[in-house]
Amino acid sequence: MRFSDFSFAFPAILSAIMLTAILGPGGVNSILAIGLYNIPVFARLTRGSANSIWTREFVMAARASGKGRFRITFEHILPNILSIIIVQATILFAIAILAEAALSYLGLGTQPPEPSWGRMLNEAQTLMFLDPMQAIYPGIAIAIAVFGLNLLGDGLRDVLDPRLSRKR
Amino acid sequence: MSLLNVKDLSVILSTSEGPARAVRNLNFHLNRGETLGIVGESGCGKSMAALALMGLLPEQSETVGEIKFDGQNLLEKSDADMCQIRGNRLAMIFQEPMTSLNPVHTVGHQIMEPLRLHRNMSDNDARSETLRLLDRVGIPNPKELVDNYPHQLSGGQRQRVMIAIALSCQPDILIADEPTTALDVTIQDQILELIQTLVREEGMSLILISHDLGVISENTDNILVMYGGSAVETGQTAQIFDELIHPYTQGLFAAMPKLGRARGGRLVTIPGTVPDLISLPSGCTFTDRCPLATDICRNTPPPAVEVKANHFAACHHIDEARNRKTEELFS
Ligand SMILES: Nc1ncnc2c1ncn2[C@@H]1O[C@H](COP(=O)(O)OP(=O)(O)OP(=O)(O)O)[C@@H](O)[C@H]1O
Ligand SMILES: [Mg+2]
């Protein structure tokens, strides 16, 4: 949790740049940098939402029926925070795509000949006025991917929450 | 020997303002098949006492004394041992049926859990037992309801489901902590009657917690009146209602609206509010609100005096309390 406090002090892209600067540019390294940055975000979220579920009455009722901490964690706490975690995962997935694009744009991410939307944007920059479509297509691709993932998150939450899914 | 014997039970909660004694030196016992009512105002420690029996108190708390259940002291048991007892031999129903069921599991799933956990039933057996239990607690269409989620049930139905869960392993003692407070009046009576019937038919003992003297008087054999964490009066229900002794019990009874009371007759209120647990006097906890209080009350805890056979009251001024009319005490 201390480490997560540290990582919250820096914006996502900045710390990813920092890490790739330390590890050196490259596809795998930028994935590591973005992934490592997201771990504490999940740790925070999981701990916070799990703690709030632990104080709920049905947890007390489950304990009163003789369940141990381990069983309660997996049978009562996890199902109740799963939708939050999944939604967060899709949002962070979208943010990670943006971060990768940014890293590649700066030349810290995927190296040629591996293709990358971010680097496409970078290379299209010089040709911006000759052939603007070269910049627009990867831009649209990034936007659609991010938007799609957000929609996926919303959809999953509706499916996973019995209170919402029944009402439709 | 009694099924449950509680001796000098105290619960000390650590709060930011210091230790708070939510339960002080509670003594009571419960025989097989008997019902005990615990009554008292909100905040007097009824739930804390019940949770202490179950071993479910919050972590920042300390429990001292002795809880002998079937010859074994529950306070000396490990958490793993308590898991074997909870839900199996000691079961509890809570005040809030709306939130006591897990919203992400079906009703059937939640009733089947203790059956699988304590009675090692197969899925099929557990399912048919679940249907039987739902029928038992008066759910009209168990087959349809069993696959529903809690939010699709009414409050009364949910409380019936909670009762089915509590009953599932045929416990020796059922603790019902204000099982009807959150329900409307017509449903309240049905639920209380259901609990009564089931307790009698299964031969269970019942600890019924309520702040409603009416509920307690109709449903119990013995009563324990609590104030500020301590027991102020105990005895057989009929005996206590025959003569209320402790000034607090008298006030509590007089504050209760009664059907058929002459119009214009006034309800009594006990002056003051429930005391802050941290700054309670070292003597009688009722001192600050008691019309009979003197210096001795503040500093010396009153002993429980056996006024009549098995009817105890903890008060320094028992004779005076008995001689005065309630209306004189609280006017
Ligand atoms: N977690 C806690 N930390 C500190 N104090 C607490 C905690 N829970 C309860 N208390 C205090 O303990 C006292 C007894 O509470 P308890 O819940 O046993 O009352 P009760 O008699 O069950 O009341 P009610 O009729 O409202 O259910 C209260 O004064 C309350 O403020
Ligand atoms: Mg309570």
CSV table of N, CA and C in Angstrom, one decimal, chain A residues 47-132:
chain,number,residue,atom,x,y,z
A,47,ARG,N,-9.1,-3.3,-2.2
A,47,ARG,CA,-9.0,-3.2,-0.8
A,47,ARG,C,-10.2,-2.3,-0.3
A,48,GLY,N,-10.3,-1.1,-0.9
A,48,GLY,CA,-11.3,-0.2,-0.5
A,48,GLY,C,-12.7,-0.8,-0.6
A,49,SER,N,-13.0,-1.4,-1.7
A,49,SER,CA,-14.4,-1.9,-1.9
A,49,SER,C,-14.6,-3.1,-1.0
A,50,ALA,N,-13.6,-4.0,-0.9
A,50,ALA,CA,-13.8,-5.2,0.0
A,50,ALA,C,-14.0,-4.7,1.4
A,51,ASN,N,-13.3,-3.8,1.9
A,51,ASN,CA,-13.5,-3.3,3.3
A,51,ASN,C,-14.9,-2.8,3.5
A,52,SER,N,-15.4,-2.1,2.5
A,52,SER,CA,-16.8,-1.6,2.7
A,52,SER,C,-17.8,-2.8,2.7
A,53,ILE,N,-17.6,-3.8,1.9
A,53,ILE,CA,-18.5,-5.0,1.9
A,53,ILE,C,-18.4,-5.7,3.2
A,54,TRP,N,-17.2,-5.8,3.8
A,54,TRP,CA,-17.0,-6.5,5.1
A,54,TRP,C,-17.9,-5.9,6.2
A,55,THR,N,-18.2,-4.7,6.1
A,55,THR,CA,-19.0,-4.1,7.2
A,55,THR,C,-20.5,-4.3,7.0
A,56,ARG,N,-20.9,-4.9,5.9
A,56,ARG,CA,-22.3,-5.1,5.6
A,56,ARG,C,-23.0,-6.1,6.4
A,57,GLU,N,-24.3,-6.0,6.6
A,57,GLU,CA,-25.0,-6.9,7.5
A,57,GLU,C,-25.0,-8.4,7.0
A,58,PHE,N,-25.0,-8.6,5.7
A,58,PHE,CA,-25.1,-10.0,5.2
A,58,PHE,C,-23.8,-10.7,5.5
A,59,VAL,N,-22.7,-9.9,5.7
A,59,VAL,CA,-21.4,-10.6,6.1
A,59,VAL,C,-21.5,-11.1,7.5
A,60,MET,N,-22.1,-10.2,8.3
A,60,MET,CA,-22.4,-10.6,9.7
A,60,MET,C,-23.3,-11.9,9.8
A,61,ALA,N,-24.3,-11.9,8.9
A,61,ALA,CA,-25.2,-13.0,8.9
A,61,ALA,C,-24.5,-14.3,8.4
A,62,ALA,N,-23.5,-14.1,7.4
A,62,ALA,CA,-22.8,-15.2,7.0
A,62,ALA,C,-21.9,-15.8,8.1
A,63,ARG,N,-21.3,-14.9,8.8
A,63,ARG,CA,-20.4,-15.3,9.9
A,63,ARG,C,-21.3,-16.0,11.0
A,64,ALA,N,-22.5,-15.5,11.2
A,64,ALA,CA,-23.4,-16.1,12.2
A,64,ALA,C,-23.8,-17.5,11.7
A,65,SER,N,-23.7,-17.8,10.4
A,65,SER,CA,-24.1,-19.2,10.0
A,65,SER,C,-22.8,-20.1,9.9
A,66,GLY,N,-21.7,-19.6,10.5
A,66,GLY,CA,-20.6,-20.5,10.7
A,66,GLY,C,-19.5,-20.5,9.6
A,67,LYS,N,-19.5,-19.5,8.8
A,67,LYS,CA,-18.5,-19.4,7.7
A,67,LYS,C,-17.2,-18.8,8.2
A,68,GLY,N,-16.1,-19.3,7.8
A,68,GLY,CA,-14.8,-18.7,8.1
A,68,GLY,C,-14.5,-17.5,7.2
A,69,ARG,N,-13.4,-16.8,7.6
A,69,ARG,CA,-13.0,-15.6,6.8
A,69,ARG,C,-12.7,-15.9,5.4
A,70,PHE,N,-12.0,-17.1,5.1
A,70,PHE,CA,-11.6,-17.4,3.8
A,70,PHE,C,-12.9,-17.6,2.9
A,71,ARG,N,-13.8,-18.4,3.4
A,71,ARG,CA,-15.0,-18.7,2.6
A,71,ARG,C,-15.8,-17.4,2.4
A,72,ILE,N,-15.9,-16.6,3.4
A,72,ILE,CA,-16.6,-15.3,3.2
A,72,ILE,C,-16.0,-14.5,2.1
A,73,THR,N,-14.6,-14.4,2.2
A,73,THR,CA,-13.9,-13.6,1.2
A,73,THR,C,-14.3,-14.0,-0.2
A,74,PHE,N,-14.3,-15.4,-0.5
A,74,PHE,CA,-14.5,-15.8,-1.8
A,74,PHE,C,-16.0,-15.9,-2.2
A,75,GLU,N,-16.8,-16.3,-1.3
A,75,GLU,CA,-18.2,-16.5,-1.6
A,75,GLU,C,-19.1,-15.2,-1.5
A,76,HIS,N,-18.7,-14.3,-0.6
A,76,HIS,CA,-19.5,-13.1,-0.4
A,76,HIS,C,-18.9,-11.8,-0.8
A,77,ILE,N,-17.6,-11.7,-0.5
A,77,ILE,CA,-16.9,-10.4,-0.8
A,77,ILE,C,-16.7,-10.3,-2.3
A,78,LEU,N,-16.0,-11.3,-2.8
A,78,LEU,CA,-15.5,-11.2,-4.2
A,78,LEU,C,-16.7,-11.0,-5.2
A,79,PRO,N,-17.7,-11.8,-5.1
A,79,PRO,CA,-18.8,-11.6,-6.1
A,79,PRO,C,-19.4,-10.2,-6.0
A,80,ASN,N,-19.3,-9.6,-4.8
A,80,ASN,CA,-19.9,-8.3,-4.7
A,80,ASN,C,-19.0,-7.2,-5.2
A,81,ILE,N,-17.7,-7.4,-5.3
A,81,ILE,CA,-16.8,-6.4,-5.8
A,81,ILE,C,-16.3,-6.7,-7.3
A,82,LEU,N,-16.7,-7.9,-7.7
A,82,LEU,CA,-16.2,-8.3,-9.1
A,82,LEU,C,-16.6,-7.3,-10.2
A,83,SER,N,-17.9,-6.9,-10.1
A,83,SER,CA,-18.3,-6.0,-11.2
A,83,SER,C,-17.5,-4.7,-11.2
A,84,ILE,N,-17.2,-4.2,-10.0
A,84,ILE,CA,-16.4,-3.0,-9.9
A,84,ILE,C,-15.0,-3.2,-10.5
A,85,ILE,N,-14.5,-4.3,-10.1
A,85,ILE,CA,-13.1,-4.6,-10.6
A,85,ILE,C,-13.1,-4.7,-12.1
A,86,ILE,N,-14.1,-5.4,-12.7
A,86,ILE,CA,-14.1,-5.6,-14.1
A,86,ILE,C,-14.3,-4.3,-14.9
A,87,VAL,N,-15.2,-3.5,-14.4
A,87,VAL,CA,-15.4,-2.2,-15.0
A,87,VAL,C,-14.2,-1.4,-14.9
A,88,GLN,N,-13.5,-1.4,-13.8
A,88,GLN,CA,-12.2,-0.7,-13.7
A,88,GLN,C,-11.2,-1.2,-14.6
A,89,ALA,N,-11.2,-2.6,-14.8
A,89,ALA,CA,-10.2,-3.2,-15.7
A,89,ALA,C,-10.4,-2.7,-17.1
A,90,THR,N,-11.7,-2.6,-17.6
A,90,THR,CA,-11.9,-2.1,-19.0
A,90,THR,C,-11.5,-0.7,-19.1
A,91,ILE,N,-11.8,0.1,-18.1
A,91,ILE,CA,-11.4,1.6,-18.2
A,91,ILE,C,-9.9,1.7,-18.2
A,92,LEU,N,-9.2,0.9,-17.3
A,92,LEU,CA,-7.8,1.0,-17.3
A,92,LEU,C,-7.2,0.4,-18.6
A,93,PHE,N,-7.8,-0.6,-19.2
A,93,PHE,CA,-7.4,-1.1,-20.5
A,93,PHE,C,-7.4,0.0,-21.5
A,94,ALA,N,-8.5,0.8,-21.5
A,94,ALA,CA,-8.5,1.9,-22.4
A,94,ALA,C,-7.4,2.9,-22.2
A,95,ILE,N,-7.2,3.2,-20.9
A,95,ILE,CA,-6.2,4.2,-20.5
A,95,ILE,C,-4.8,3.6,-20.9
A,96,ALA,N,-4.6,2.3,-20.8
A,96,ALA,CA,-3.4,1.7,-21.1
A,96,ALA,C,-3.1,1.8,-22.6
A,97,ILE,N,-4.1,1.7,-23.4
A,97,ILE,CA,-4.0,1.9,-24.9
A,97,ILE,C,-3.5,3.3,-25.2
A,98,LEU,N,-4.2,4.2,-24.5
A,98,LEU,CA,-3.7,5.6,-24.7
A,98,LEU,C,-2.3,5.8,-24.3
A,99,ALA,N,-1.9,5.2,-23.1
A,99,ALA,CA,-0.6,5.4,-22.6
A,99,ALA,C,0.4,4.8,-23.6
A,100,GLU,N,0.1,3.6,-24.1
A,100,GLU,CA,1.0,3.0,-25.1
A,100,GLU,C,1.2,3.9,-26.3
A,101,ALA,N,0.0,4.4,-26.8
A,101,ALA,CA,0.1,5.3,-28.0
A,101,ALA,C,1.0,6.5,-27.7
A,102,ALA,N,0.9,7.0,-26.4
A,102,ALA,CA,1.7,8.2,-26.1
A,102,ALA,C,3.2,7.8,-26.0
A,103,LEU,N,3.4,6.6,-25.4
A,103,LEU,CA,4.8,6.2,-25.3
A,103,LEU,C,5.4,6.0,-26.7
A,104,SER,N,4.7,5.3,-27.6
A,104,SER,CA,5.2,5.1,-28.9
A,104,SER,C,5.4,6.3,-29.7
A,105,TYR,N,4.4,7.3,-29.4
A,105,TYR,CA,4.5,8.6,-30.1
A,105,TYR,C,5.9,9.2,-29.7
A,106,LEU,N,6.2,9.1,-28.5
A,106,LEU,CA,7.5,9.7,-28.0
A,106,LEU,C,8.7,8.8,-28.4
A,107,GLY,N,8.4,7.6,-29.0
A,107,GLY,CA,9.6,6.8,-29.4
A,107,GLY,C,10.0,5.9,-28.3
A,108,LEU,N,9.3,5.8,-27.2
A,108,LEU,CA,9.7,5.0,-26.0
A,108,LEU,C,9.0,3.6,-26.0
A,109,GLY,N,8.0,3.5,-26.8
A,109,GLY,CA,7.2,2.2,-26.8
A,109,GLY,C,7.7,1.2,-27.9
A,110,THR,N,6.8,0.6,-28.6
A,110,THR,CA,7.1,-0.4,-29.6
A,110,THR,C,8.1,0.2,-30.6
A,111,GLN,N,9.1,-0.6,-30.9
A,111,GLN,CA,10.1,-0.2,-31.9
A,111,GLN,C,9.8,-0.8,-33.3
A,112,PRO,N,10.2,-0.1,-34.4
A,112,PRO,CA,10.0,-0.7,-35.7
A,112,PRO,C,10.7,-2.0,-35.8
A,113,PRO,N,10.3,-3.0,-36.5
A,113,PRO,CA,9.2,-3.0,-37.5
A,113,PRO,C,7.8,-3.3,-36.9
A,114,GLU,N,7.7,-3.5,-35.5
A,114,GLU,CA,6.4,-3.7,-34.9
A,114,GLU,C,5.5,-2.5,-35.2
A,115,PRO,N,4.3,-2.7,-35.6
A,115,PRO,CA,3.4,-1.6,-35.9
A,115,PRO,C,2.8,-1.0,-34.6
A,116,SER,N,2.5,0.2,-34.5
A,116,SER,CA,1.9,0.8,-33.4
A,116,SER,C,1.1,2.1,-33.8
A,117,TRP,N,-0.1,2.2,-33.2
A,117,TRP,CA,-0.9,3.4,-33.6
A,117,TRP,C,-0.2,4.7,-33.2
A,118,GLY,N,0.4,4.6,-32.0
A,118,GLY,CA,1.1,5.8,-31.5
A,118,GLY,C,2.2,6.3,-32.5
A,119,ARG,N,3.0,5.3,-32.9
A,119,ARG,CA,4.1,5.6,-33.8
A,119,ARG,C,3.6,6.1,-35.2
A,120,MET,N,2.5,5.4,-35.6
A,120,MET,CA,1.9,5.9,-36.9
A,120,MET,C,1.6,7.4,-36.8
A,121,LEU,N,1.0,7.8,-35.7
A,121,LEU,CA,0.7,9.2,-35.5
A,121,LEU,C,1.9,10.0,-35.6
A,122,ASN,N,3.0,9.5,-34.9
A,122,ASN,CA,4.2,10.3,-34.9
A,122,ASN,C,4.7,10.5,-36.3
A,123,GLU,N,4.7,9.4,-37.1
A,123,GLU,CA,5.3,9.4,-38.4
A,123,GLU,C,4.4,10.3,-39.3
A,124,ALA,N,3.1,10.2,-39.1
A,124,ALA,CA,2.1,11.0,-39.9
A,124,ALA,C,2.3,12.5,-39.7
A,125,GLN,N,2.9,12.8,-38.5
A,125,GLN,CA,3.0,14.2,-38.2
A,125,GLN,C,3.7,15.1,-39.2
A,126,THR,N,4.8,14.5,-39.7
A,126,THR,CA,5.6,15.2,-40.7
A,126,THR,C,4.8,15.4,-42.0
A,127,LEU,N,3.9,14.5,-42.3
A,127,LEU,CA,3.2,14.6,-43.5
A,127,LEU,C,1.8,15.2,-43.4
A,128,MET,N,1.6,15.7,-42.2
A,128,MET,CA,0.3,16.2,-41.8
A,128,MET,C,-0.5,17.0,-42.9
A,129,PHE,N,0.2,17.9,-43.6
A,129,PHE,CA,-0.5,18.7,-44.5
A,129,PHE,C,-0.5,18.1,-45.9
A,130,LEU,N,0.4,17.2,-46.2
A,130,LEU,CA,0.3,16.5,-47.5
A,130,LEU,C,-0.8,15.4,-47.5
A,131,ASP,N,-0.9,14.7,-46.4
A,131,ASP,CA,-1.8,13.5,-46.4
A,131,ASP,C,-2.4,13.4,-45.0
A,132,PRO,N,-3.4,14.3,-44.6
A,132,PRO,CA,-3.9,14.2,-43.3
A,132,PRO,C,-4.5,12.9,-42.9
